[in-house]
Structures are given as structure tokens and as C-alpha cells.
Short mmCIF file of C-alpha atoms in Angstrom, two decimals:
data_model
loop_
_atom_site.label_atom_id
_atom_site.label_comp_id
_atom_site.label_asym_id
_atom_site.label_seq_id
_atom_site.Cartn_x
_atom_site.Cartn_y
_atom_site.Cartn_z
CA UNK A 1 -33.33 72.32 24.65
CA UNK A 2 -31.82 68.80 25.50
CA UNK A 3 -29.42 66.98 23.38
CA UNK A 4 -31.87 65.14 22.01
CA UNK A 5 -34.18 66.61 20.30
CA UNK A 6 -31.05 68.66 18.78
CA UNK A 7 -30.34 65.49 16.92
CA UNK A 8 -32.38 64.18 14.25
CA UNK A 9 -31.10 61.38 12.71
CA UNK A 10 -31.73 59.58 9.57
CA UNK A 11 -30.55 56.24 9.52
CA UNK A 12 -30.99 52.02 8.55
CA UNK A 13 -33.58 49.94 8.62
CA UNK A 14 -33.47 47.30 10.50
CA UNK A 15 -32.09 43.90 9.29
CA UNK A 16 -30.94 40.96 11.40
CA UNK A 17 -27.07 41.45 12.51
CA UNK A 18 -24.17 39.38 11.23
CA UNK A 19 -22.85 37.10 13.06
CA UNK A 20 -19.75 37.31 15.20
CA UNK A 21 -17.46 34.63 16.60
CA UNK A 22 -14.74 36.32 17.35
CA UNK A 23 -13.20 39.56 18.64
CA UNK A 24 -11.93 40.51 15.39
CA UNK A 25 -13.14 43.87 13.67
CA UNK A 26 -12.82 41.27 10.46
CA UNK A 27 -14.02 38.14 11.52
CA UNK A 28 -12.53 35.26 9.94
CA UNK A 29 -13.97 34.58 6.63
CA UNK A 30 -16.16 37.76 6.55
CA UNK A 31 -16.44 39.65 3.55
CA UNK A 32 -15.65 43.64 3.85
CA UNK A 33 -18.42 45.74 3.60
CA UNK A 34 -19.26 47.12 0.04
CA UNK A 35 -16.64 44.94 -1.54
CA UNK A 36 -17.17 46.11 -5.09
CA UNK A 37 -15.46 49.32 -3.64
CA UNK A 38 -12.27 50.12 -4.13
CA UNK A 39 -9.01 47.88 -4.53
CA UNK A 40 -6.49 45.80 -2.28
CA UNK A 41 -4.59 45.73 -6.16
CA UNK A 42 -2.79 48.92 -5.00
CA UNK A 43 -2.49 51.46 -2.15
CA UNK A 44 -3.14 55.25 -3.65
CA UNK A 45 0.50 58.03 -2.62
CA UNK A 46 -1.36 60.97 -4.14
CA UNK A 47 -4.66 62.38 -5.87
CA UNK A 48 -3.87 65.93 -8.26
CA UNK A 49 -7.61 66.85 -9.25
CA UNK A 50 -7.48 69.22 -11.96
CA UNK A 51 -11.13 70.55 -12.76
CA UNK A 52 -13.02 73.36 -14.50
CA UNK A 53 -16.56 73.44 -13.72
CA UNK A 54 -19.04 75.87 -15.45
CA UNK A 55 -21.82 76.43 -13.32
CA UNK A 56 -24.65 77.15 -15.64
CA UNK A 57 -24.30 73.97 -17.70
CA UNK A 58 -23.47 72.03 -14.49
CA UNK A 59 -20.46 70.44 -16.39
CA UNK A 60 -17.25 69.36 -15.14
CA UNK A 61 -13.88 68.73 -16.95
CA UNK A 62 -11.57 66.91 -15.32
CA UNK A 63 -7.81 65.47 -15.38
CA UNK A 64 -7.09 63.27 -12.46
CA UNK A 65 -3.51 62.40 -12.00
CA UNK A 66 -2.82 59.94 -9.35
CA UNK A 67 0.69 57.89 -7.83
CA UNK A 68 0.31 54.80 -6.71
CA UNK A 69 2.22 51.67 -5.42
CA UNK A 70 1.51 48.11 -7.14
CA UNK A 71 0.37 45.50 -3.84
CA UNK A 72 0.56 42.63 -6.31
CA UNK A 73 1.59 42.35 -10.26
CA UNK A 74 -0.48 44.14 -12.52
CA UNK A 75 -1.81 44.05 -15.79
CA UNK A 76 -4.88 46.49 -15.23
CA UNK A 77 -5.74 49.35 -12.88
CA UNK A 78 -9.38 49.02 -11.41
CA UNK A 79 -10.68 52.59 -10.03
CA UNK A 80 -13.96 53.93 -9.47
CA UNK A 81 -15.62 56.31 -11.13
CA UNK A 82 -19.42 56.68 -11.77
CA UNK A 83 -21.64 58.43 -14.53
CA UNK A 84 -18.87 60.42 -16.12
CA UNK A 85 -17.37 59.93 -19.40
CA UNK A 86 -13.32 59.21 -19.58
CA UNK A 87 -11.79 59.79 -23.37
CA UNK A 88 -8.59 59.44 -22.59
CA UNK A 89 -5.77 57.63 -20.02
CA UNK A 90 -2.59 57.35 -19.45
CA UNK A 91 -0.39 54.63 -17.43
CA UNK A 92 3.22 55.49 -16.57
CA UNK A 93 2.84 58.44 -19.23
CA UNK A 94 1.72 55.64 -22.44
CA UNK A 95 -1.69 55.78 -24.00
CA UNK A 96 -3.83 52.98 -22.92
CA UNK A 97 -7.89 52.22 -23.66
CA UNK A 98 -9.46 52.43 -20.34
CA UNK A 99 -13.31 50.67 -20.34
CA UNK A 100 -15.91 50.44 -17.92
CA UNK A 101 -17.37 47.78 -16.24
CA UNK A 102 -20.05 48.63 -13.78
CA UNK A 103 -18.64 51.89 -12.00
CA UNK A 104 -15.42 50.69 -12.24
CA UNK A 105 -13.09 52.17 -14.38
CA UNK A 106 -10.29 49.56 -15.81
CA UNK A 107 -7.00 50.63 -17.15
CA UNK A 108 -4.93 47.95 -19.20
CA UNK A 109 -1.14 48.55 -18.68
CA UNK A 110 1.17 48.53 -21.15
CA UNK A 111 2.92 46.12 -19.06
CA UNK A 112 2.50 44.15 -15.85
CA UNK A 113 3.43 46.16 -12.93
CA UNK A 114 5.61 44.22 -10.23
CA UNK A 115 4.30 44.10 -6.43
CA UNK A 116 6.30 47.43 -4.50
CA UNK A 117 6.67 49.22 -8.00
CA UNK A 118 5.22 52.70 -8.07
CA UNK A 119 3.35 53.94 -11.14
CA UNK A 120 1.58 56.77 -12.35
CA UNK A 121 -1.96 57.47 -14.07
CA UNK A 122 -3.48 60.59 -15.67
CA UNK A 123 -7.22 60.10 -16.63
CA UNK A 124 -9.49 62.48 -19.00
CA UNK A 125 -13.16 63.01 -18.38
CA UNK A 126 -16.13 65.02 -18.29
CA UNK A 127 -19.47 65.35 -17.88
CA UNK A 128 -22.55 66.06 -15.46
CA UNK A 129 -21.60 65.12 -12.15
CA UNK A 130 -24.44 64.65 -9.57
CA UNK A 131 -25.39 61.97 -6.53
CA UNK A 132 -24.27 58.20 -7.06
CA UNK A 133 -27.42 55.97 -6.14
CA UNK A 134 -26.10 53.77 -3.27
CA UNK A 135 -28.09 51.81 -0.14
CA UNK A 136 -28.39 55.14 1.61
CA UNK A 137 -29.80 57.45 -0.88
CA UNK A 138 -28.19 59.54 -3.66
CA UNK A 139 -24.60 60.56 -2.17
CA UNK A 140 -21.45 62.79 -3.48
CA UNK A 141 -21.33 65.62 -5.85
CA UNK A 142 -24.26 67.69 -5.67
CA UNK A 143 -25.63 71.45 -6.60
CA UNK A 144 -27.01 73.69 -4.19
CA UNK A 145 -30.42 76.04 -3.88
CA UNK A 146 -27.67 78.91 -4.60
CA UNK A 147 -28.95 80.73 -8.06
CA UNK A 148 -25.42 81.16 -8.90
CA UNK A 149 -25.01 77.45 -9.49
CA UNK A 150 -23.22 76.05 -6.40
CA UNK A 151 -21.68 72.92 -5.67
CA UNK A 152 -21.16 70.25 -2.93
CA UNK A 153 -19.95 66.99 -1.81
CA UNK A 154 -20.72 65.11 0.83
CA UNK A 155 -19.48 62.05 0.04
CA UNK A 156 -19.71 59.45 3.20
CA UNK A 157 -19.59 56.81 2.68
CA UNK A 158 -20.18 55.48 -1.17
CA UNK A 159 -19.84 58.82 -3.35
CA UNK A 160 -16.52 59.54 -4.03
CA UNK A 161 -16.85 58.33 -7.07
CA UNK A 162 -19.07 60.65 -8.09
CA UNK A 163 -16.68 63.35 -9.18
CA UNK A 164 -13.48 61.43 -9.31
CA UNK A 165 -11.62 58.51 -10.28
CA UNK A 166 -10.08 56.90 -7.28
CA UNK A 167 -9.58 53.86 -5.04
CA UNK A 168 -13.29 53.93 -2.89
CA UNK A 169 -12.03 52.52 0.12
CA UNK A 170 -11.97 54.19 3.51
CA UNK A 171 -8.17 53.15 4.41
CA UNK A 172 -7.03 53.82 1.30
CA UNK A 173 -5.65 57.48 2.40
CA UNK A 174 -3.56 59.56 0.07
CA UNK A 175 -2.25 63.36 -0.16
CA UNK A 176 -4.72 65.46 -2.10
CA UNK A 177 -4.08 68.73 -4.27
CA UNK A 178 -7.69 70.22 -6.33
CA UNK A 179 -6.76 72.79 -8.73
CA UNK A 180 -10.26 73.63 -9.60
CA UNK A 181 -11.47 76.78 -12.22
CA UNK A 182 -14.47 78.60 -12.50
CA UNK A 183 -16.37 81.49 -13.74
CA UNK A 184 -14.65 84.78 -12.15
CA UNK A 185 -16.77 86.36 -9.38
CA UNK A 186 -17.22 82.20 -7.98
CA UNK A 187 -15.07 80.93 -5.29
CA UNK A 188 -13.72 77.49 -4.35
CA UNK A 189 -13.69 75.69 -1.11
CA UNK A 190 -11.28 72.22 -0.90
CA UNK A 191 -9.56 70.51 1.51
CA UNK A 192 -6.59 71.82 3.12
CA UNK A 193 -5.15 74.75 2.78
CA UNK A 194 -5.49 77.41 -0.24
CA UNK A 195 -1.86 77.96 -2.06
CA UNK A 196 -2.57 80.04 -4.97
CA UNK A 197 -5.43 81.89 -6.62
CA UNK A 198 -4.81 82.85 -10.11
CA UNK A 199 -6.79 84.80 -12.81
CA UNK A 200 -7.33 83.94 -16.55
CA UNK A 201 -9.10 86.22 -18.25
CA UNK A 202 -12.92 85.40 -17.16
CA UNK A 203 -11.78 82.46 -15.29
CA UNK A 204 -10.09 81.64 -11.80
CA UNK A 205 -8.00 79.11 -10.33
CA UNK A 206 -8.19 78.15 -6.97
CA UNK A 207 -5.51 75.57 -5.77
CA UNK A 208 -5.81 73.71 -2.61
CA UNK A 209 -3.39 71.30 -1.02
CA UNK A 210 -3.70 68.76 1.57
CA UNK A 211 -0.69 66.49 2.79
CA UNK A 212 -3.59 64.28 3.98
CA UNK A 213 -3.57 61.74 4.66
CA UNK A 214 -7.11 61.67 3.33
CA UNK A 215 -9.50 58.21 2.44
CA UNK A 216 -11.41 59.52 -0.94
CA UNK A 217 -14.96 59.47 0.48
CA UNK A 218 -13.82 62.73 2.91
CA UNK A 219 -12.32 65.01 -0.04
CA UNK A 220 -14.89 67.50 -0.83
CA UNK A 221 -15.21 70.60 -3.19
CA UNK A 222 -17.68 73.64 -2.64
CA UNK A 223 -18.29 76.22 -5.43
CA UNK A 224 -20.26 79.36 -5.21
CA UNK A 225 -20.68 82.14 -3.57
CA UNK A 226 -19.49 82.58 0.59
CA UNK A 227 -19.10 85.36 3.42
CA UNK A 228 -16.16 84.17 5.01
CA UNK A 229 -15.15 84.59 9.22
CA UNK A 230 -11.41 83.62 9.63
CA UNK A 231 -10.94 82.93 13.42
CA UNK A 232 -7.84 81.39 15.54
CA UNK A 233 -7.61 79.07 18.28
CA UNK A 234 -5.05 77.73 20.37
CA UNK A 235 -3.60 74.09 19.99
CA UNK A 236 -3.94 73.13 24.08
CA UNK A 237 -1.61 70.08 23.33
CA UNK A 238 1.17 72.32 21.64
CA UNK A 239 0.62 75.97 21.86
CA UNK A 240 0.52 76.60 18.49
CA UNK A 241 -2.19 78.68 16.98
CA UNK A 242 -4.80 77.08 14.44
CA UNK A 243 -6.48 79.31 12.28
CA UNK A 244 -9.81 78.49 10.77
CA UNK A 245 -12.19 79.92 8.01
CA UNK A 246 -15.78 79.30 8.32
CA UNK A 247 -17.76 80.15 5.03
CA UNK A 248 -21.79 80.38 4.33
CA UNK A 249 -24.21 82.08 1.92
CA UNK A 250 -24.08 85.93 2.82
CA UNK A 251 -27.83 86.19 3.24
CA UNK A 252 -27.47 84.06 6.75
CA UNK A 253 -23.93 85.41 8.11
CA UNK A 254 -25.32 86.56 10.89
CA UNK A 255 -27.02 83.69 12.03
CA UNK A 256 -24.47 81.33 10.79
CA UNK A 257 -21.75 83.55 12.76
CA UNK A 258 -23.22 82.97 15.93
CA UNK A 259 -23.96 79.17 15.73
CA UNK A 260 -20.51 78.53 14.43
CA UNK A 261 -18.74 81.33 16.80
CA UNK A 262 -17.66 78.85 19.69
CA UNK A 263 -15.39 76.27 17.15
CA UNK A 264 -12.22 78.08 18.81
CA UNK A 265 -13.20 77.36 22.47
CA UNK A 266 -14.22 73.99 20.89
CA UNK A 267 -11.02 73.23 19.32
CA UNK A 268 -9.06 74.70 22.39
CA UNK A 269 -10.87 72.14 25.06
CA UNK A 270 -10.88 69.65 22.13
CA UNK A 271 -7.03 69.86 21.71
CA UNK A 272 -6.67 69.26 25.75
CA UNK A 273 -8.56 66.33 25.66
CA UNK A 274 -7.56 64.62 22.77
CA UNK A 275 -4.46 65.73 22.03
CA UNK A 276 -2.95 67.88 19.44
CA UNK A 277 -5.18 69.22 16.26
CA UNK A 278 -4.12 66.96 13.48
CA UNK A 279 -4.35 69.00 10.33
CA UNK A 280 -3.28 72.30 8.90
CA UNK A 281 -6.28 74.23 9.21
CA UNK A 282 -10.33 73.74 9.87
CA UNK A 283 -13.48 75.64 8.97
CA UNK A 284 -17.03 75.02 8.12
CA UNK A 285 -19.03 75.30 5.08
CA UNK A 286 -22.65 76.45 4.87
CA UNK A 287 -24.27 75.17 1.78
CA UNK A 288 -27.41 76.67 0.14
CA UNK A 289 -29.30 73.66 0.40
CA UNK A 290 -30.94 71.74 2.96
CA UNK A 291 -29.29 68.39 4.02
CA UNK A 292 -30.02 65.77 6.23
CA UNK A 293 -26.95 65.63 8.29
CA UNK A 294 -23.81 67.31 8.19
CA UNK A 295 -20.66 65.72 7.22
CA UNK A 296 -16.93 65.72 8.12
CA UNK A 297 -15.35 66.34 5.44
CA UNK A 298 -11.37 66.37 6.22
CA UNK A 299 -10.53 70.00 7.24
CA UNK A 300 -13.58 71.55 6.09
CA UNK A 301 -17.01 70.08 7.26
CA UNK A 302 -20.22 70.47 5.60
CA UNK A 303 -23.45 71.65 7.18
CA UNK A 304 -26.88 72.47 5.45
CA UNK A 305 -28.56 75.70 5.72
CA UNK A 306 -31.14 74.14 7.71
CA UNK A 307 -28.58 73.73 10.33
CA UNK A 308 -28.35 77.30 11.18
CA UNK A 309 -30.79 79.11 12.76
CA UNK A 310 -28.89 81.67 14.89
CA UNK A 311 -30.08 80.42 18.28
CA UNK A 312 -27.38 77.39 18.39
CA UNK A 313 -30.01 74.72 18.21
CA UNK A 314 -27.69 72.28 16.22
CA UNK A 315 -24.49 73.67 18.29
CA UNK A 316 -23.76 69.49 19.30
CA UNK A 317 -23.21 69.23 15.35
CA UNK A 318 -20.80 71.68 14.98
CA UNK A 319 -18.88 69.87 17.84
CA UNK A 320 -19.36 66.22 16.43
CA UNK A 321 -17.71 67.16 13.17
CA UNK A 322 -15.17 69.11 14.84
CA UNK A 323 -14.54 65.91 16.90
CA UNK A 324 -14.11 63.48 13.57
CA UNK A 325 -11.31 65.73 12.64
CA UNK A 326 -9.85 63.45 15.67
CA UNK A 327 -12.07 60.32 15.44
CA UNK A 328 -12.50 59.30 11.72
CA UNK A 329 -10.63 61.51 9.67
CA UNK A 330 -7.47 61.10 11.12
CA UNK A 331 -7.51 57.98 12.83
CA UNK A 332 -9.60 56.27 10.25
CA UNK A 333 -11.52 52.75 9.56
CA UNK A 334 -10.19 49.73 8.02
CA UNK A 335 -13.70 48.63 6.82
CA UNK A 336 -16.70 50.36 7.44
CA UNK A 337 -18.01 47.67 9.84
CA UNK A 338 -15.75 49.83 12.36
CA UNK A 339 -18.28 52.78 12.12
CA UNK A 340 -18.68 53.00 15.84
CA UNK A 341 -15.29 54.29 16.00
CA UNK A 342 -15.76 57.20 14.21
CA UNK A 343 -19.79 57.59 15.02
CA UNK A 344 -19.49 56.81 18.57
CA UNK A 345 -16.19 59.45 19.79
CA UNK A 346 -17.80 61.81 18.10
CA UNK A 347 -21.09 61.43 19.43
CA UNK A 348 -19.67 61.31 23.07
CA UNK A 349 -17.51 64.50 22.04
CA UNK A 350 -20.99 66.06 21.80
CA UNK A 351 -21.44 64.94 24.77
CA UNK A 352 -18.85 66.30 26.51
CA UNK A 353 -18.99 69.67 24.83
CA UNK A 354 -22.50 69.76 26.76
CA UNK A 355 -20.80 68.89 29.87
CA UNK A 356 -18.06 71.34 29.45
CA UNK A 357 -20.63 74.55 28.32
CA UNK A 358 -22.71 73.80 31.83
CA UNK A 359 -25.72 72.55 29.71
CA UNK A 360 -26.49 68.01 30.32
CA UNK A 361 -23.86 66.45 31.56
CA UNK A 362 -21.88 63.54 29.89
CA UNK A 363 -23.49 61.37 32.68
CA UNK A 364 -26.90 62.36 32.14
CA UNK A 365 -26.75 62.14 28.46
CA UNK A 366 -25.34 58.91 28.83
CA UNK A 367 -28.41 57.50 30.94
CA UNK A 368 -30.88 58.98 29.35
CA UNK A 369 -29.49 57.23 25.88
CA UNK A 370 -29.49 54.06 27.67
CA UNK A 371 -32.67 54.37 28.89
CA UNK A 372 -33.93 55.19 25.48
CA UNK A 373 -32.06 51.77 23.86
CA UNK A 374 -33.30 49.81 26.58
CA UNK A 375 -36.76 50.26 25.45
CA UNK A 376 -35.93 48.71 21.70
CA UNK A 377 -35.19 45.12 21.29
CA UNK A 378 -31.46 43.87 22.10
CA UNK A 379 -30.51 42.88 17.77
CA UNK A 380 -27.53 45.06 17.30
CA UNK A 381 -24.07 44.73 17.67
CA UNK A 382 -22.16 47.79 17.26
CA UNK A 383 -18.93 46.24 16.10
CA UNK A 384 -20.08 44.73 13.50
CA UNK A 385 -23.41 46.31 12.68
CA UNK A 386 -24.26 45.03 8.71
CA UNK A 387 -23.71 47.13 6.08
CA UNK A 388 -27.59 48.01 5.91
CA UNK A 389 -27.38 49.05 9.95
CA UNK A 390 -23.86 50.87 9.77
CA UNK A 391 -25.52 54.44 10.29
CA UNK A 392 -28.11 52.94 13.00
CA UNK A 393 -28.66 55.74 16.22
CA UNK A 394 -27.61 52.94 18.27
CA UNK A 395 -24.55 52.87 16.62
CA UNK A 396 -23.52 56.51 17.38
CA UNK A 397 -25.31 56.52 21.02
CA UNK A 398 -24.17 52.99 22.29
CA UNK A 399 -21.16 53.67 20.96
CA UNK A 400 -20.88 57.01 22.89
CA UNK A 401 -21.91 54.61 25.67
CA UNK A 402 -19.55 52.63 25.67
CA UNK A 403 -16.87 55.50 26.00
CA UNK A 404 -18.90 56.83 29.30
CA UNK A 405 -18.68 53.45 30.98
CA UNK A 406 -15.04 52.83 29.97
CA UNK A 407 -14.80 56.45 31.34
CA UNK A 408 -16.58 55.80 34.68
CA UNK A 409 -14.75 52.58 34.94
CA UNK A 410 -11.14 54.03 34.53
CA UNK A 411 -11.77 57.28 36.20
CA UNK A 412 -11.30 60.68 34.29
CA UNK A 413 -7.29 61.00 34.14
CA UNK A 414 -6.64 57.44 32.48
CA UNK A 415 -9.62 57.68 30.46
CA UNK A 416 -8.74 60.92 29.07
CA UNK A 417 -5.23 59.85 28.59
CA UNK A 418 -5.89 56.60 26.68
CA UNK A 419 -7.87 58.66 24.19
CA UNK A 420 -4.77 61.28 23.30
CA UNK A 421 -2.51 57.77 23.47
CA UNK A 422 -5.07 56.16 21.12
CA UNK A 423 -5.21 59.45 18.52
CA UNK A 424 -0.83 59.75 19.59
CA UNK A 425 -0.18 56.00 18.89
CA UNK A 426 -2.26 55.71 15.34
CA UNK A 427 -2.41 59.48 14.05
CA UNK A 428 -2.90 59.48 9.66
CA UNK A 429 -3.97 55.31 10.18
CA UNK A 430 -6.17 53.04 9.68
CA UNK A 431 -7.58 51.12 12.54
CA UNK A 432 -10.28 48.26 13.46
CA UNK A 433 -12.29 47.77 16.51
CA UNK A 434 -9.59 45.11 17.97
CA UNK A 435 -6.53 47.46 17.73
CA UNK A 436 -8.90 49.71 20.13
CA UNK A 437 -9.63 46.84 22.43
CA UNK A 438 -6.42 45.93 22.81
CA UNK A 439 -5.25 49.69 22.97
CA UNK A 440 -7.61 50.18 25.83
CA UNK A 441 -6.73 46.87 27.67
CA UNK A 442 -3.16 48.18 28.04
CA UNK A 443 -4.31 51.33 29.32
CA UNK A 444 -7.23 50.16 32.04
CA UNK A 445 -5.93 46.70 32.40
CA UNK A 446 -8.00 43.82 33.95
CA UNK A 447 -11.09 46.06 33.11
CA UNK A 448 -11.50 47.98 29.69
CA UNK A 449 -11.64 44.06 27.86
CA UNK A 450 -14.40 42.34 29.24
CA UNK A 451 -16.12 45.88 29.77
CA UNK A 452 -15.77 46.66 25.96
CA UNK A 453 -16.47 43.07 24.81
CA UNK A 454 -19.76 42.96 26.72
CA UNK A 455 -20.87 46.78 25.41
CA UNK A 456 -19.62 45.88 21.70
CA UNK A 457 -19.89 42.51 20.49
CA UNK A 458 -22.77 41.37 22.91
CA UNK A 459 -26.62 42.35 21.37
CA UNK A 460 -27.79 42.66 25.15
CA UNK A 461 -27.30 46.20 26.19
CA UNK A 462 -25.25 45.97 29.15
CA UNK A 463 -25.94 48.41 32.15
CA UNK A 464 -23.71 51.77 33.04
CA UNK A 465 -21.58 51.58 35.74
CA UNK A 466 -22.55 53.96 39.00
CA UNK A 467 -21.81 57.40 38.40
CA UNK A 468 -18.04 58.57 39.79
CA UNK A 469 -18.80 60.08 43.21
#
């Protein structure tokens, strides 16, 4: 089976672009994408999610403490936080009123907080979490089909906020600790890496930490019930080992087993080519439930149980979200109108993964992509897509595209070395499309700029270069 009909994506309708005048991932006078979302009041040090969720009222109870640094002087905290009730706050440790307004969550302080000044908040609340209603569908906290009352989050890139109070912005990156009980004979799943387990009578604690850094829409939480496979893999950048635990409802273990039993050859050729393995550990979740895509979330990704069918069909998904871990996660996006970044490596890390298992090769995949966007009108430009076209195919496959020519252009060895210098040089950042540019310019100079200008700020779909000898 090709790559393509392996991949079935969901995506925007289509609108008529923004306009562009200048290489700038932000062009002058642009607003960012989903403004009402998140903050530039503050920049967000550290998220401690305490949580008790009983499964068979599908309630949550929550205490969110967060650290924080003032950007300018404040006299109120915005956050976001949607269909969940807060009764109590605290700023810097004294009682305030919080109120809504919208899905934001404001927090008068008891006094204005000077620009560089750190500060603390600790937030009460409760109630029935589920999907936020954004432009893409319902998003975020979710249940599963599993009769024990399971949980999950897939988050990207609006529902955070479903489960949380936090600062919804995608470079707004923090260090993240869930300390999260439920029902004994449940189990937890969380970013990072599991530090203590503890019993309470008919209750358990599971605590997770993750130095992060971590942007809010990628922190997830699974509940339920898993058969776990621990595997390890070896970092080809550093030596070291990575271990990974891959968890899924026990019913398909053997099927999921199989289609997930290649992510330490993956993460061994992935580590070569794009340097060293960024995070503490990896593993992926099957859910109960049928979802439309899978979803990187940071050190644990989430695929549906419609992604497994023990045969490896969807085997180009395990390796895209393996990939992010790299591309998106993190090195992450400024603004969302960046998407390509993250949609685009990954996509061509599928494509590679093809290349490297003796299946399509990167080349191939690339033309036959091309061929397939050449047939649909020239109205989309990949660096700065519109909000309402962010998750467009074109985006991921143009994207990927534009990697393969840059590729073919530069040759393999200062290709693949400009992509561990571009994960080296910005490693737990933020980025935009014209740090990349310019990153690449240094590294293929007198080519990768007008190459890259042409393939992402043009509409016209430029053509591949020849194929390397």
C-alpha cells in the first residue's frame, strides 16, 4: 500500500489566503492567529496540575498552581479556561475574586505586578470537562469507548483550555508536573516521566513530571485501563539509551504491538538524522475511541484505535508523531501561521522512514505529491496559510516538498546537517518561518533563499528540482 492512501486527512476548507508582503513569518501589521488566545501579559515558568477525576460521574477536581514572570505591570491575570467552574484563587498566596469573561479567566491582583517580577497563582475548580467548540471541531479533554470510563486529550491546537487554566499560546512553553488521582484498579498516562505512584485507601496517585519545555496545547492526560510494552532504543547522536512505554486497551495488544514495534529502529535512524532525542522518555497511547488523526502530544503521542489494525497500515503515523517530538514539540511555533514547520518535517519524516524501510522513496513520494497539487488551483501559501487553511494537505505535503527540493538542491550531507543544526541551534524554542530561512541560507548559501521563498511564500507551485543522480 502507497503512502497515500495510508493517510487520510481531515482538514480546512478553503478560503482565500492572506496576504503577504514580506518575508516575515509575522508580517508587519498582521494580527496573530486566534488572538483571543492566550497572553503576551506574562510568559508561564511552570504548570503543577493537581486533579482527581472520578470516572463514573465524569467529574474533575482540580488545583492548578502555576509561576509566572510579569512582561508588563499588572493589575489582573488573564488565563484560559473553558466550561469549568473556579471557586476559589489565589495570587502571590492572597485571596482574590477571579471572574470570567468569555473563556477567559481574569484574576485581579492584590497589587500591580512590575514588568520582570515573578508571581505565583493557585486556582480551584471543578466540573465536567469535555471538547471546547473551536473552528476545527470539538477539541481537548475527551472520554473514550472504554466501559471503565477513560479519558483523553488531544488538544492541538485550541483545547487546552479544556481541562486547565493556562496561557493558550503555542510559544508560551513551561515545565509541567500532573499529580492526577483516581479510582484504584485505573491508571494514568501524562507527560514525561512517572515519579511516584501512591495509594490512598480506594484511590491512587499517579505523579508525572516533565522539565518541558512544553506549549499548553501538547500536555495531555490518559486515564483508564492499558497493556503496557516498555522498549529501548539507542540515541544515534549520543549513545545513550532511550527507553519508551507504549500503552493500549488489552483487547488489541497484539495488534497494537506489532504496528507500534518498529518506534526503536525509528527513533535510532531518527536520532542520526536529526540529532539527539530531545526529551526524557517517549511512548504511544492507544485510546478506546476512534479519532480522526493522531496527535503529538509531548513525550507521549496519541493514536485512535482505528489506527491499529496489526498489518502496519498507518505505520507513516507512528513515524510523523515520532518526528514532531523533533519538529513541533521541541522546536516549536511562534504563531500558528508557522504550521508548515511542524506539519511539513514531519510529513517528510514519513517520508523518509519509507525510504529508509525499502518501501517509496522520498523522491517518489515527493513527485507524486506534486503531481497531485499541481492538479488543484495555485491559492495557498504555506507560510502563511489563514487560520481557516492552517491544517490544509497542502500544508503538510508542500511543506514536505519543500524539504525534498532544499534536499536535492543541497545534496544529502548539508541537507541532513542543516536539519540537526536547525533542531541543535533552537532546541526547547520558539521559532517562525524567517528564523528557518535565514537558518537555511547560512547553511546552502546562494541557494536555499530564493529556493524557499519561491516554494513558501509564492501561491504558484514551483517545480522539483531533477532527482540527485
Amino acid at each position: 500500500m502507497t503512502w497515500c492512501s495510508r493517510r487520510a486527512l481531515l482538514r480546512g476548507a478553503a478560503l482565500a489566503p492572506l496576504a503577504v508582503t514580506a518575508m516575515d513569518s509575522l508580517p508587519r501589521g498582521a494580527e496573530r492567529y486566534f488572538a483571543s488566545h492566550g497572553t503576551h501579559d506574562h510568559r508561564t515558568l511552570a504548570y503543577d496540575l493537581r486533579l482527581t477525576y472520578d470516572p463514573a460521574a465524569a467529574t474533575l477536581d482540580g488545583r492548578a498552581h502555576i509561576r509566572a514572570v510579569a512582561e508588563r505591570t499588572l493589575r489582573q491575570v488573564h488565563l484560559d479556561l473553558a466550561g469549568l467552574n473556579v471557586h476559589d484563587a489565589l495570587v502571590d498566596g492572597i485571596p482574590t475574586r477571579p471572574y470570567r469573561k468569555g473563556r477567559k479567566l481574569v484574576l485581579p491582583t492584590p497589587r500591580p505586578i512590575r514588568a520582570g517580577t515573578p508571581f505565583a497563582l493557585e486556582i480551584g475548580y471543578d466540573g465536567r470537562p469535555g471538547p471546547v467548540r473551536t473552528p476545527f471541531g470539538p477539541i481537548g479533554w475527551d472520554r473514550t469507548g472504554d466501559p471503565h470510563g477513560g479519558t483523553l486529550v488531544a488538544a492541538q491546537p485550541l483545547g487546552a483550555a479544556s481541562w486547565f487554566p493556562c496561557n493558550d499560546r503555542p510559544d508560551d512553553k513551561a515545565e509541567f508536573t500532573f499529580r492526577v488521582t483516581v479510582p484504584r484498579g485505573h491508571q494514568v498516562i501524562a507527560n514525561g516521566a512517572l515519579v511516584e505512584r501512591a495509594g490512598t485507601g480506594p484511590s491512587e496517585c499517579w505523579t508525572y513530571h516533565h522539565p518541558g519545555p512544553m506549549a499548553p496545547y501538547l500536555a495531555a492526560v490518559y486515564t483508564g485501563r492499558f497493556a503496557h510494552r516498555t522498549w529501548q532504543a539507542r540515541d544515534t547522536a549520543t549513545g545513550r539509551p532511550v527507553t519508551g512505554r507504549d500503552a493500549y486497551p488489552a483487547r488489541i495488544a497484539g495488534r497494537a504491538g506489532y504496528d507500534l514495534a518498529r518506534q526503536p529502529e525509528m527513533m535510532e535512524t531518527f536520532t542520526g538524522w536529526f540529532g539527539p532525542y530531545p526529551f526524557e522518555t517517549y511512548g504511544a497511547v492507544v485510546v478506546d475511541a476512534d479519532l480522526d488523526e493522531p496527535v503529538e502530544n509531548q513525550t507521549a503521542s496519541v493514536f485512535g484505535r482505528n489506527h491499529v489494525d496489526g498489518d502496519r497500515t498507518w505505520e507513516t503515523l507512528v513515524a510523523h508523531e515520532l518526528v514532531h517530538q523533533w519538529y513541533g514539540n521541541s522546536v516549536s511555533l511562534r504563531d500558528w501561521r508557522d504550521i508548515w514547520l511542524n506539519e511539513g518535517f514531519a510529513t517528510y519524516g514519513e517520508w523518509l522512514w519509507s525510504e529508509h524501510i525499502g518501501e517509496d522513496s522520498a523522491d517518489a513520494v515527493a513527485r507524486a505529491a506534486w503531481h497531485s497539487m499541481a492538479r488543484r488551483n495555485d491559492d495557498l501559501r504555506i507560510a502563511d496559510p489563514g487560520p481557516d487553511r492552517m491544517f490544509d494537505d497542502r500544508v503538510y505535503n508542500r511543506g514536505a516538498c519543500t524539504l525534498h527540493a532544499l534536499r536535492l538542491a543541497a545534496g544529502d550531507e548539508r541537507f541532513f546537517a542543516m536539519l540537526r543544526g536547525w533542531h541543535h541551534a533552537h532546541r526547547g524554542e520558539s521559532v517562525d518561518t524567517a528564523t528557518f530561512v535565514a537558518h537555511a541560507a547560512r547553511a546552502v548559501p546562494g541557494t536555499a533563499e530564493p529556493l524557499l521563498r519561491s516554494w513558501l511564500y509564492d501561491t504558484r507551485l514551483p517545480p522539483l528540482p531533477p532527482a540527485a543522480a
